Tab-separated table of C-alpha atoms and ligand atoms in Angstrom:
chain	number	residue	atom	x	y	z
A	28	MET	CA	0.000	0.000	0.000
A	29	ALA	CA	1.367	3.438	-0.940
A	30	LEU	CA	2.257	5.536	2.115
A	31	ASP	CA	0.174	8.544	1.122
A	32	GLU	CA	-3.002	6.572	0.326
A	33	THR	CA	-6.045	8.099	2.042
A	34	THR	CA	-8.386	5.489	3.495
A	35	ILE	CA	-12.092	6.140	3.009
A	36	THR	CA	-15.432	4.704	4.091
A	37	ILE	CA	-18.695	5.572	2.357
A	38	LEU	CA	-21.917	5.213	4.330
A	39	GLY	CA	-24.697	5.186	1.735
A	40	ALA	CA	-22.417	4.179	-1.156
A	41	THR	CA	-25.303	3.005	-3.379
A	42	GLY	CA	-27.123	6.367	-3.254
A	43	SER	CA	-26.767	9.444	-5.393
A	44	ILE	CA	-24.027	11.000	-3.210
A	45	GLY	CA	-22.300	7.642	-2.731
A	46	THR	CA	-22.051	6.934	-6.454
A	47	SER	CA	-20.844	10.488	-7.186
A	48	THR	CA	-18.156	10.057	-4.514
A	49	LEU	CA	-16.979	6.787	-6.078
A	50	ASP	CA	-16.941	8.511	-9.466
A	51	VAL	CA	-14.514	11.117	-8.086
A	52	LEU	CA	-12.373	8.448	-6.379
A	53	ALA	CA	-12.080	6.504	-9.639
A	54	ARG	CA	-10.444	9.596	-11.199
A	55	HIS	CA	-7.576	9.392	-8.696
A	56	PRO	CA	-6.178	5.854	-8.827
A	57	GLY	CA	-3.657	5.111	-6.084
A	58	ARG	CA	-4.716	8.106	-3.986
A	59	PHE	CA	-7.613	6.539	-2.040
A	60	ARG	CA	-8.171	3.090	-0.596
A	61	VAL	CA	-11.748	2.112	0.259
A	62	ARG	CA	-12.181	0.556	3.713
A	63	ALA	CA	-15.960	0.099	3.825
A	64	LEU	CA	-19.001	0.618	1.615
A	65	THR	CA	-22.551	0.463	2.907
A	66	GLY	CA	-25.757	0.032	0.953
A	67	TYR	CA	-29.195	-1.067	2.128
A	68	ARG	CA	-31.386	-2.763	-0.489
A	69	ASN	CA	-29.502	-2.200	-3.747
A	70	ILE	CA	-27.411	-5.373	-3.637
A	71	SER	CA	-26.521	-5.517	-7.332
A	72	LEU	CA	-25.016	-2.014	-7.306
A	73	LEU	CA	-23.140	-2.656	-4.051
A	74	ALA	CA	-21.729	-5.882	-5.525
A	75	GLU	CA	-20.488	-3.979	-8.587
A	76	GLN	CA	-18.918	-1.327	-6.351
A	77	CYS	CA	-17.199	-4.017	-4.247
A	78	GLN	CA	-15.793	-5.664	-7.379
A	79	LEU	CA	-14.398	-2.340	-8.530
A	80	PHE	CA	-13.144	-0.822	-5.263
A	81	ARG	CA	-12.351	-3.951	-3.193
A	82	PRO	CA	-13.288	-2.652	0.282
A	83	ASP	CA	-12.463	-4.642	3.448
A	84	LEU	CA	-16.104	-4.445	4.507
A	85	ALA	CA	-19.545	-4.142	2.901
A	86	VAL	CA	-22.756	-3.628	4.873
A	87	VAL	CA	-26.390	-4.206	3.866
A	88	ALA	CA	-29.838	-4.048	5.486
A	89	ASP	CA	-30.346	-7.579	6.852
A	90	ALA	CA	-29.207	-11.218	6.878
A	91	GLU	CA	-31.063	-12.040	3.657
A	92	ALA	CA	-29.433	-9.148	1.805
A	93	ALA	CA	-26.037	-10.178	3.232
A	94	THR	CA	-26.448	-13.708	1.855
A	95	ALA	CA	-27.457	-12.305	-1.523
A	96	LEU	CA	-24.398	-10.039	-1.562
A	97	ARG	CA	-22.010	-12.858	-0.592
A	98	GLU	CA	-23.453	-14.990	-3.402
A	99	ARG	CA	-22.949	-12.222	-5.931
A	100	LEU	CA	-19.402	-11.536	-4.792
A	101	GLY	CA	-18.441	-15.215	-4.913
A	102	ALA	CA	-14.916	-16.533	-4.403
A	103	GLU	CA	-13.364	-13.824	-6.553
A	104	CYS	CA	-14.174	-11.192	-3.912
A	105	ASP	CA	-13.949	-13.254	-0.727
A	106	GLN	CA	-11.669	-10.713	0.969
A	107	VAL	CA	-14.702	-8.415	1.351
A	108	GLY	CA	-16.286	-8.979	4.779
A	109	VAL	CA	-20.084	-8.720	4.624
A	110	LEU	CA	-22.100	-7.508	7.629
A	111	TYR	CA	-25.642	-6.253	8.071
A	112	GLY	CA	-28.004	-4.171	10.186
A	113	GLU	CA	-27.190	-1.542	12.792
A	114	GLU	CA	-24.199	-3.452	14.091
A	115	GLY	CA	-22.730	-3.665	10.623
A	116	LEU	CA	-23.244	0.051	10.084
A	117	GLU	CA	-21.620	0.781	13.427
A	118	GLN	CA	-18.551	-1.235	12.403
A	119	ALA	CA	-18.374	0.445	9.016
A	120	ALA	CA	-18.500	3.855	10.659
A	121	ALA	CA	-15.665	2.903	12.995
A	122	THR	CA	-13.051	1.511	10.611
A	123	GLY	CA	-10.648	4.294	11.575
A	124	ALA	CA	-10.632	5.509	7.960
A	125	ASP	CA	-9.026	8.898	7.311
A	126	VAL	CA	-12.250	10.051	5.642
A	127	THR	CA	-15.848	8.932	6.199
A	128	VAL	CA	-18.605	10.097	3.880
A	129	ALA	CA	-21.934	10.227	5.751
A	130	ALA	CA	-24.476	9.843	2.943
A	131	ILE	CA	-27.258	7.624	4.292
A	132	VAL	CA	-30.629	9.269	3.735
A	133	GLY	CA	-32.821	10.446	6.615
A	134	ALA	CA	-32.805	9.806	10.356
A	135	ALA	CA	-31.255	6.362	9.749
A	136	GLY	CA	-27.992	8.204	9.069
A	137	LEU	CA	-27.723	9.783	12.522
A	138	ARG	CA	-26.134	6.994	14.576
A	139	PRO	CA	-23.555	5.980	11.945
A	140	ALA	CA	-22.621	9.643	11.382
A	141	LEU	CA	-22.195	10.152	15.135
A	142	ARG	CA	-20.076	7.006	15.305
A	143	ALA	CA	-17.858	8.304	12.508
A	144	VAL	CA	-17.494	11.638	14.308
A	145	ALA	CA	-16.482	9.837	17.531
A	146	ASP	CA	-13.639	8.227	15.562
A	147	GLY	CA	-12.109	11.686	15.189
A	148	GLY	CA	-11.135	11.593	11.484
A	149	ARG	CA	-12.452	13.707	8.635
A	150	VAL	CA	-16.217	13.409	8.218
A	151	LEU	CA	-17.811	14.601	4.980
A	152	LEU	CA	-21.412	15.239	5.900
A	153	ALA	CA	-24.172	14.883	3.306
A	154	ASN	CA	-26.805	13.560	5.742
A	155	LYS	CA	-28.252	16.941	6.719
A	156	GLU	CA	-30.945	15.213	8.793
A	157	SER	CA	-28.256	14.398	11.415
A	158	LEU	CA	-27.657	18.071	12.116
A	159	VAL	CA	-31.337	18.970	11.876
A	160	MET	CA	-32.301	16.311	14.411
A	161	ALA	CA	-29.359	16.491	16.753
A	162	GLY	CA	-27.466	19.714	16.023
A	163	ALA	CA	-26.279	20.391	19.586
A	164	LEU	CA	-25.376	16.762	20.352
A	165	PHE	CA	-23.663	16.389	16.986
A	166	MET	CA	-21.530	19.543	17.264
A	167	ASP	CA	-20.618	18.624	20.875
A	168	ALA	CA	-19.451	15.220	19.627
A	169	VAL	CA	-17.342	16.929	16.943
A	170	ALA	CA	-15.752	19.221	19.545
A	171	ARG	CA	-15.067	16.285	21.891
A	172	SER	CA	-13.435	14.016	19.318
A	173	GLY	CA	-11.629	16.736	17.362
A	174	ALA	CA	-13.090	15.369	14.111
A	175	THR	CA	-12.874	17.620	11.038
A	176	LEU	CA	-16.417	18.131	9.806
A	177	LEU	CA	-16.679	19.256	6.181
A	178	PRO	CA	-20.010	19.931	4.477
A	179	LEU	CA	-20.885	18.097	1.273
A	180	ASP	CA	-24.236	19.781	0.766
A	181	SER	CA	-23.478	22.108	-2.158
A	182	GLU	CA	-24.797	25.211	-0.373
A	183	HIS	CA	-22.856	24.602	2.839
A	184	ASN	CA	-19.765	23.622	0.939
A	185	ALA	CA	-20.133	26.931	-0.957
A	186	VAL	CA	-20.482	28.888	2.306
A	187	PHE	CA	-17.434	27.085	3.690
A	188	GLN	CA	-15.459	28.134	0.605
A	189	CYS	CA	-16.615	31.783	0.913
A	190	LEU	CA	-15.943	32.208	4.641
A	191	PRO	CA	-12.717	33.946	5.655
A	192	GLY	CA	-9.735	32.004	6.994
A	193	ASN	CA	-10.183	33.614	10.419
A	194	PHE	CA	-13.865	32.621	10.674
A	195	CYS	CA	-14.746	31.379	14.111
A	196	ARG	CA	-17.893	29.253	14.426
A	197	GLY	CA	-20.553	31.135	16.374
A	198	ARG	CA	-18.767	34.520	16.094
A	199	PRO	CA	-19.348	35.626	12.489
A	200	VAL	CA	-19.215	39.360	13.322
A	201	ASP	CA	-15.585	39.044	14.510
A	202	SER	CA	-14.544	38.128	10.993
A	203	GLY	CA	-16.734	40.756	9.303
A	204	VAL	CA	-19.475	38.346	8.185
A	205	THR	CA	-22.929	39.972	8.324
A	206	ARG	CA	-25.126	37.430	6.565
A	207	VAL	CA	-25.161	34.043	4.875
A	208	LEU	CA	-27.443	33.553	1.872
A	209	LEU	CA	-28.366	30.041	0.799
A	210	THR	CA	-29.551	29.728	-2.779
A	211	ALA	CA	-32.539	27.554	-3.730
A	212	SER	CA	-33.340	26.439	-7.253
A	213	GLY	CA	-37.055	26.709	-6.488
A	214	GLY	CA	-37.497	23.056	-7.522
A	215	PRO	CA	-39.689	21.637	-10.286
A	216	PHE	CA	-42.757	23.653	-9.191
A	217	ARG	CA	-41.149	27.102	-8.932
A	218	THR	CA	-43.676	28.625	-11.328
A	219	THR	CA	-46.555	26.149	-10.876
A	220	PRO	CA	-49.794	27.883	-9.780
A	221	ARG	CA	-51.086	26.799	-6.370
A	222	PRO	CA	-54.277	25.030	-7.625
A	223	GLU	CA	-52.112	22.757	-9.813
A	224	LEU	CA	-49.870	21.900	-6.858
A	225	GLU	CA	-52.828	20.118	-5.261
A	226	HIS	CA	-52.632	17.400	-7.937
A	227	VAL	CA	-48.920	16.848	-8.585
A	228	LYS	CA	-47.648	13.252	-8.655
A	229	PRO	CA	-44.446	11.792	-7.146
A	230	GLU	CA	-42.776	11.439	-10.558
A	231	GLN	CA	-43.291	15.161	-11.242
A	232	ALA	CA	-41.910	16.075	-7.811
A	233	CYS	CA	-38.853	13.871	-8.354
A	234	ALA	CA	-38.012	15.434	-11.741
A	235	HIS	CA	-35.698	18.190	-10.524
A	236	PRO	CA	-34.787	20.691	-13.270
A	237	ASN	CA	-31.066	21.015	-12.354
A	238	TRP	CA	-29.940	18.283	-9.955
A	239	SER	CA	-30.059	14.502	-10.098
A	240	MET	CA	-30.750	13.273	-6.543
A	241	GLY	CA	-32.425	10.564	-4.446
A	242	ARG	CA	-36.253	10.569	-4.223
A	243	LYS	CA	-36.595	11.877	-0.680
A	244	ILE	CA	-34.386	14.938	-1.183
A	245	SER	CA	-36.038	15.552	-4.567
A	246	VAL	CA	-39.450	15.861	-2.886
A	247	ASP	CA	-37.840	18.050	-0.195
A	248	SER	CA	-36.585	20.311	-2.986
A	249	ALA	CA	-40.047	20.457	-4.522
A	250	THR	CA	-41.635	21.584	-1.214
A	251	LEU	CA	-38.642	23.852	-0.323
A	252	MET	CA	-38.286	21.817	2.894
A	253	ASN	CA	-34.823	20.935	1.633
A	254	LYS	CA	-33.907	24.610	1.950
A	255	GLY	CA	-35.516	24.729	5.385
A	256	LEU	CA	-33.447	21.735	6.524
A	257	GLU	CA	-30.388	23.456	5.070
A	258	VAL	CA	-31.063	26.656	7.013
A	259	ILE	CA	-31.051	24.580	10.218
A	260	GLU	CA	-27.958	22.677	9.046
A	261	ALA	CA	-26.124	25.959	8.303
A	262	SER	CA	-27.062	27.374	11.664
A	263	TRP	CA	-25.339	24.440	13.421
A	264	LEU	CA	-22.376	24.130	11.078
A	265	PHE	CA	-21.407	27.786	11.182
A	266	GLY	CA	-23.001	28.903	14.467
A	267	ILE	CA	-25.152	31.560	12.785
A	268	ASP	CA	-28.655	32.420	14.054
A	269	ALA	CA	-31.849	32.452	11.981
A	270	ASP	CA	-31.823	36.264	11.660
A	271	HIS	CA	-28.506	36.157	9.779
A	272	LEU	CA	-29.418	33.283	7.459
A	273	ASP	CA	-31.473	34.092	4.363
A	274	VAL	CA	-32.712	32.152	1.369
A	275	VAL	CA	-32.777	33.463	-2.182
A	276	VAL	CA	-34.279	31.598	-5.138
A	277	HIS	CA	-31.817	31.222	-7.997
A	278	PRO	CA	-33.363	29.086	-10.760
A	279	GLN	CA	-30.105	28.350	-12.645
A	280	SER	CA	-28.368	26.645	-9.636
A	281	ILE	CA	-24.987	28.096	-10.617
A	282	VAL	CA	-24.362	30.241	-7.533
A	283	HIS	CA	-24.474	27.695	-4.714
A	284	SER	CA	-24.503	30.202	-1.825
A	285	LEU	CA	-23.108	33.560	-0.738
A	286	VAL	CA	-21.474	35.232	2.251
A	287	GLU	CA	-22.036	38.944	2.859
A	288	TYR	CA	-19.405	41.069	4.618
A	289	VAL	CA	-19.606	44.281	6.618
A	290	ASP	CA	-17.809	46.289	3.895
A	291	GLY	CA	-20.503	45.471	1.312
A	292	THR	CA	-18.601	42.590	-0.307
A	293	MET	CA	-20.560	39.488	-1.204
A	294	LEU	CA	-18.601	36.336	-2.056
A	295	ALA	CA	-20.276	33.596	-4.062
A	296	GLN	CA	-19.174	30.112	-5.050
A	297	MET	CA	-20.203	29.140	-8.579
A	298	SER	CA	-20.017	25.882	-10.514
A	299	ASN	CA	-22.190	23.663	-12.665
A	300	PRO	CA	-24.867	21.880	-10.601
A	301	ASP	CA	-23.047	18.588	-10.064
A	302	MET	CA	-22.356	17.182	-6.599
A	303	ARG	CA	-18.930	15.969	-7.693
A	304	THR	CA	-17.630	19.546	-7.242
A	305	PRO	CA	-18.360	19.840	-3.479
A	306	ILE	CA	-17.404	16.171	-3.032
A	307	ALA	CA	-13.996	16.682	-4.693
A	308	HIS	CA	-13.496	19.893	-2.711
A	309	ALA	CA	-14.105	18.160	0.615
A	310	LEU	CA	-12.125	15.043	-0.346
A	311	GLY	CA	-9.061	17.055	-1.281
A	312	TRP	CA	-9.313	20.044	1.091
A	313	PRO	CA	-7.189	22.096	1.392
A	314	GLU	CA	-5.930	20.792	-1.966
A	315	ARG	CA	-8.094	20.932	-5.103
A	316	LEU	CA	-8.894	17.660	-6.877
A	317	ALA	CA	-10.220	17.103	-10.393
A	318	SER	CA	-13.902	16.161	-10.202
A	319	GLY	CA	-14.881	15.444	-13.788
A	320	VAL	CA	-17.259	18.443	-13.751
A	321	ALA	CA	-17.088	20.704	-16.816
A	322	PRO	CA	-15.986	24.297	-16.196
A	323	LEU	CA	-18.659	26.994	-16.268
A	324	ASP	CA	-19.466	28.592	-19.584
A	325	LEU	CA	-20.434	32.081	-18.364
A	326	VAL	CA	-21.191	33.534	-21.769
A	327	GLY	CA	-23.258	30.475	-22.657
A	328	LEU	CA	-25.213	30.951	-19.429
A	329	GLY	CA	-25.890	34.583	-20.272
A	330	ARG	CA	-27.820	35.529	-17.154
A	331	LEU	CA	-28.310	34.580	-13.530
A	332	GLU	CA	-31.571	35.419	-11.736
A	333	PHE	CA	-32.404	35.864	-8.051
A	334	GLN	CA	-35.893	35.995	-6.525
A	335	GLU	CA	-37.688	36.004	-3.162
A	336	PRO	CA	-39.021	32.589	-2.065
A	337	ASP	CA	-42.826	32.283	-2.209
A	338	HIS	CA	-43.833	31.317	1.329
A	339	ASP	CA	-47.522	30.944	0.457
A	340	ARG	CA	-47.027	28.186	-2.098
A	341	PHE	CA	-44.102	26.677	-0.181
A	342	PRO	CA	-44.937	26.918	3.550
A	343	CYS	CA	-42.304	24.303	4.539
A	344	LEU	CA	-39.523	26.895	4.514
A	345	ARG	CA	-41.360	29.057	7.064
A	346	LEU	CA	-42.011	25.965	9.220
A	347	ALA	CA	-38.294	25.157	9.267
A	348	TYR	CA	-37.429	28.703	10.401
A	349	ARG	CA	-40.087	28.353	13.091
A	350	ALA	CA	-38.551	25.087	14.337
A	351	LEU	CA	-35.041	26.573	14.306
A	352	ARG	CA	-36.183	29.562	16.375
A	353	ALA	CA	-38.120	27.312	18.794
A	354	GLY	CA	-34.962	25.232	19.391
A	355	GLY	CA	-34.875	22.133	21.626
A	356	SER	CA	-36.244	19.120	19.820
A	357	ALA	CA	-38.526	21.154	17.493
A	358	PRO	CA	-36.209	20.596	14.462
A	359	ALA	CA	-36.191	16.835	15.207
A	360	VAL	CA	-40.004	16.854	15.261
A	361	LEU	CA	-40.040	18.820	11.996
A	362	ASN	CA	-37.667	16.278	10.433
A	363	ALA	CA	-39.635	13.248	11.643
A	364	ALA	CA	-42.950	14.671	10.403
A	365	ASN	CA	-41.355	15.581	7.079
A	366	GLU	CA	-39.892	12.088	6.548
A	367	GLU	CA	-43.265	10.481	7.295
A	368	ALA	CA	-45.175	12.928	5.083
A	369	VAL	CA	-42.721	12.614	2.168
A	370	SER	CA	-42.823	8.848	2.309
A	371	ALA	CA	-46.674	8.938	2.354
A	372	PHE	CA	-46.618	11.308	-0.641
A	373	LEU	CA	-44.215	9.017	-2.544
A	374	GLU	CA	-46.605	6.119	-1.860
A	375	GLU	CA	-49.540	8.280	-3.036
A	376	ARG	CA	-51.199	8.208	0.389
A	377	LEU	CA	-50.934	11.991	0.877
A	378	PRO	CA	-51.460	14.905	-1.540
A	379	PHE	CA	-48.451	17.165	-2.157
A	380	MET	CA	-49.908	20.254	-0.440
A	381	GLU	CA	-50.768	18.207	2.659
A	382	ILE	CA	-47.065	17.589	3.364
A	383	ALA	CA	-46.728	21.042	4.944
A	384	ALA	CA	-50.078	20.685	6.746
A	385	VAL	CA	-48.963	17.407	8.372
A	386	ILE	CA	-45.667	18.968	9.500
A	387	GLU	CA	-47.387	22.047	10.920
A	388	SER	CA	-49.953	19.967	12.848
A	389	THR	CA	-47.208	17.663	14.174
A	390	LEU	CA	-45.140	20.642	15.353
A	391	GLU	CA	-48.208	21.916	17.217
A	392	HIS	CA	-49.051	18.580	18.845
A	393	ALA	CA	-45.770	16.764	19.516
A	394	SER	CA	-43.618	17.625	22.515
A	395	THR	CA	-40.627	19.806	21.602
A	396	GLY	CA	-38.645	20.256	24.836
A	397	ASP	CA	-34.896	19.966	25.355
A	398	VAL	CA	-33.124	16.614	24.917
A	399	SER	CA	-29.869	15.591	26.541
A	400	ASP	CA	-28.841	12.441	24.666
A	401	VAL	CA	-29.424	10.437	21.500
A	402	GLN	CA	-31.716	7.980	23.286
A	403	GLU	CA	-34.097	10.794	24.280
A	404	LEU	CA	-33.856	12.265	20.819
A	405	LEU	CA	-34.816	8.987	19.178
A	406	ALA	CA	-37.788	8.757	21.558
A	407	VAL	CA	-38.902	12.240	20.434
A	408	ASP	CA	-38.385	11.164	16.817
A	409	GLY	CA	-40.517	8.047	17.374
A	410	SER	CA	-43.411	9.835	19.037
A	411	ALA	CA	-43.399	12.666	16.471
A	412	ARG	CA	-43.620	10.019	13.717
A	413	GLN	CA	-46.637	8.510	15.466
A	414	VAL	CA	-48.364	11.912	15.657
A	415	ALA	CA	-47.540	12.585	11.990
A	416	ARG	CA	-48.870	9.161	10.914
A	417	ASP	CA	-52.184	9.904	12.636
A	418	PHE	CA	-52.493	13.183	10.713
A	419	ILE	CA	-51.522	11.414	7.478
A	420	ARG	CA	-54.210	8.754	8.045
A	421	ARG	CA	-56.830	11.446	8.622
A	422	ALA	CA	-55.696	13.485	5.601
A	423	GLY	CA	-55.708	10.291	3.479
A	424	ALA	CA	-59.228	9.406	4.679
A	425	THR	CA	-60.603	12.773	3.508
A	426	GLN	CA	-59.072	12.543	-0.013
B	509	LIG	P1	-30.314	8.188	-1.956
B	509	LIG	O1	-31.710	7.833	-1.625
B	509	LIG	O2	-29.890	8.267	-3.362
B	509	LIG	O3	-29.301	7.162	-1.206
B	509	LIG	C1	-29.448	6.847	0.143
B	509	LIG	C2	-28.408	5.849	0.602
B	509	LIG	O4	-28.732	5.437	1.938
B	509	LIG	C3	-28.372	4.574	-0.224
B	509	LIG	O5	-27.072	4.048	-0.197
B	509	LIG	C4	-29.343	3.650	0.524
B	509	LIG	O6	-29.102	2.278	0.261
B	509	LIG	C5	-28.981	4.008	1.959
B	509	LIG	N1	-30.074	3.781	2.908
B	509	LIG	C6	-31.388	4.039	2.742
B	509	LIG	N2	-32.081	3.728	3.858
B	509	LIG	C7	-31.174	3.251	4.744
B	509	LIG	C8	-31.270	2.747	6.066
B	509	LIG	N3	-32.449	2.678	6.729
B	509	LIG	N4	-30.149	2.318	6.678
B	509	LIG	C9	-28.945	2.384	6.045
B	509	LIG	N5	-28.798	2.851	4.777
B	509	LIG	C10	-29.901	3.289	4.148
B	509	LIG	O7	-30.013	9.557	-1.197
B	509	LIG	P2	-29.045	10.746	-1.632
B	509	LIG	O8	-27.704	10.213	-1.994
B	509	LIG	O9	-29.758	11.638	-2.568
B	509	LIG	O10	-28.936	11.552	-0.260
B	509	LIG	C11	-28.190	11.060	0.829
B	509	LIG	C12	-28.096	12.148	1.886
B	509	LIG	O11	-27.381	13.251	1.329
B	509	LIG	C13	-29.464	12.712	2.309
B	509	LIG	O12	-29.422	13.023	3.665
B	509	LIG	C14	-29.614	13.985	1.470
B	509	LIG	O13	-30.408	14.950	2.113
B	509	LIG	C15	-28.157	14.433	1.384
B	509	LIG	N6	-27.837	15.234	0.214
B	509	LIG	C16	-28.030	14.722	-1.040
B	509	LIG	C17	-27.727	15.483	-2.160
B	509	LIG	C18	-27.880	14.921	-3.532
B	509	LIG	O14	-27.542	15.619	-4.504
B	509	LIG	N7	-28.354	13.716	-3.722
B	509	LIG	C19	-27.242	16.858	-2.027
B	509	LIG	C20	-27.009	17.266	-0.663
B	509	LIG	C21	-27.311	16.482	0.410
B	509	LIG	P3	-29.863	1.463	-0.960
B	509	LIG	O15	-29.990	2.426	-2.077
B	509	LIG	O16	-28.894	0.342	-1.219
B	509	LIG	O17	-31.171	0.971	-0.430
């Protein structure tokens, strides 16, 4: 093994972020060595990835999936250990790799991401739900272990790139930062009139105009909840309160976010909308790595537009600000209700416009006090899901 090889584990390797990460790695042979890859249900893709990247460990959802993966790998790949379930994920997150990519979708990503943070290496965070649910616990764990937390979300990665070298988390004013602006594409329904939103189908919601992503985050983009989750994520990552975090709609998705300074300067990070750019940035930081993304053609683009978000058609953004300001476990309740509502929408059990209604009702009815550990947080998550499911059942019954 070459001395300067960086070891890497990818949690959620079979997803959109996972496959983009492997695409970047494949462009740098000899530079990275894969320790562990985790998937869940997509056994054929995980088997292909194992054949190509030869990790020490692969993890899947359950015993049946593990048997299926072992069969696919056969004798040719018998050096790959196959594990499953929570224990398997825990082991994958604790391989002591130099870099761990946390890219499992939803609340399921929290424990493995926390385990990776406890290991103290470099953690590339895509799973925004971890910070939304458990911001305080998560950032405390980072401080305790000394892990280097780098954002993969394109907006947060952009903010990270635009912040000054002397930026101190939680004290933006000291480094002249007055505001952070997250850009939002506006999603597939940016110009859709409200009456039509009542009838949109999952396939329409998942057809994002600029980004290719997993189904859950695609629906979040369509409701603007994705931007709401990102506001909460940014608040924890950079220690900036809700009053200094704004959202601006930018349909072209070229400017990924901006930082405003006291002297009137505004710094923006721009690139084509392709997650391989933030992934390569975080993999190589502070070096720059080739990502395979084409350079921007500014003249070809011609113009960039910026607009106010429409809170009437997209109430989820306002709900996320409300949860951030309420603090305690309110963001965890928001996240749980959103995951339940999005999954009901994807299964055609809930109309699109009811997603926000379910989240709002859950925020009003679930308990949102302070939590002191992950166990308590998961209990809040569980009971909020129950409350949300009741609202979903009632909304479904009146369709
Ligand atoms: P995908 O749905 O494409 O992939 C999710 C990954 O998580 C897959 O590897 C999936 O395995 C695995 N997985 C699903 N459920 C579980 C579970 N219960 N336990 C363990 N693993 C599970 O999601 P994305 O890649 O789009 O998103 C991943 C995360 O990154 C999300 O938190 C999202 O918000 C965030 N993000 C995504 C961006 C994007 O462009 N896609 C941009 C910025 C952030 P399998 O497929 O094998 O079942």
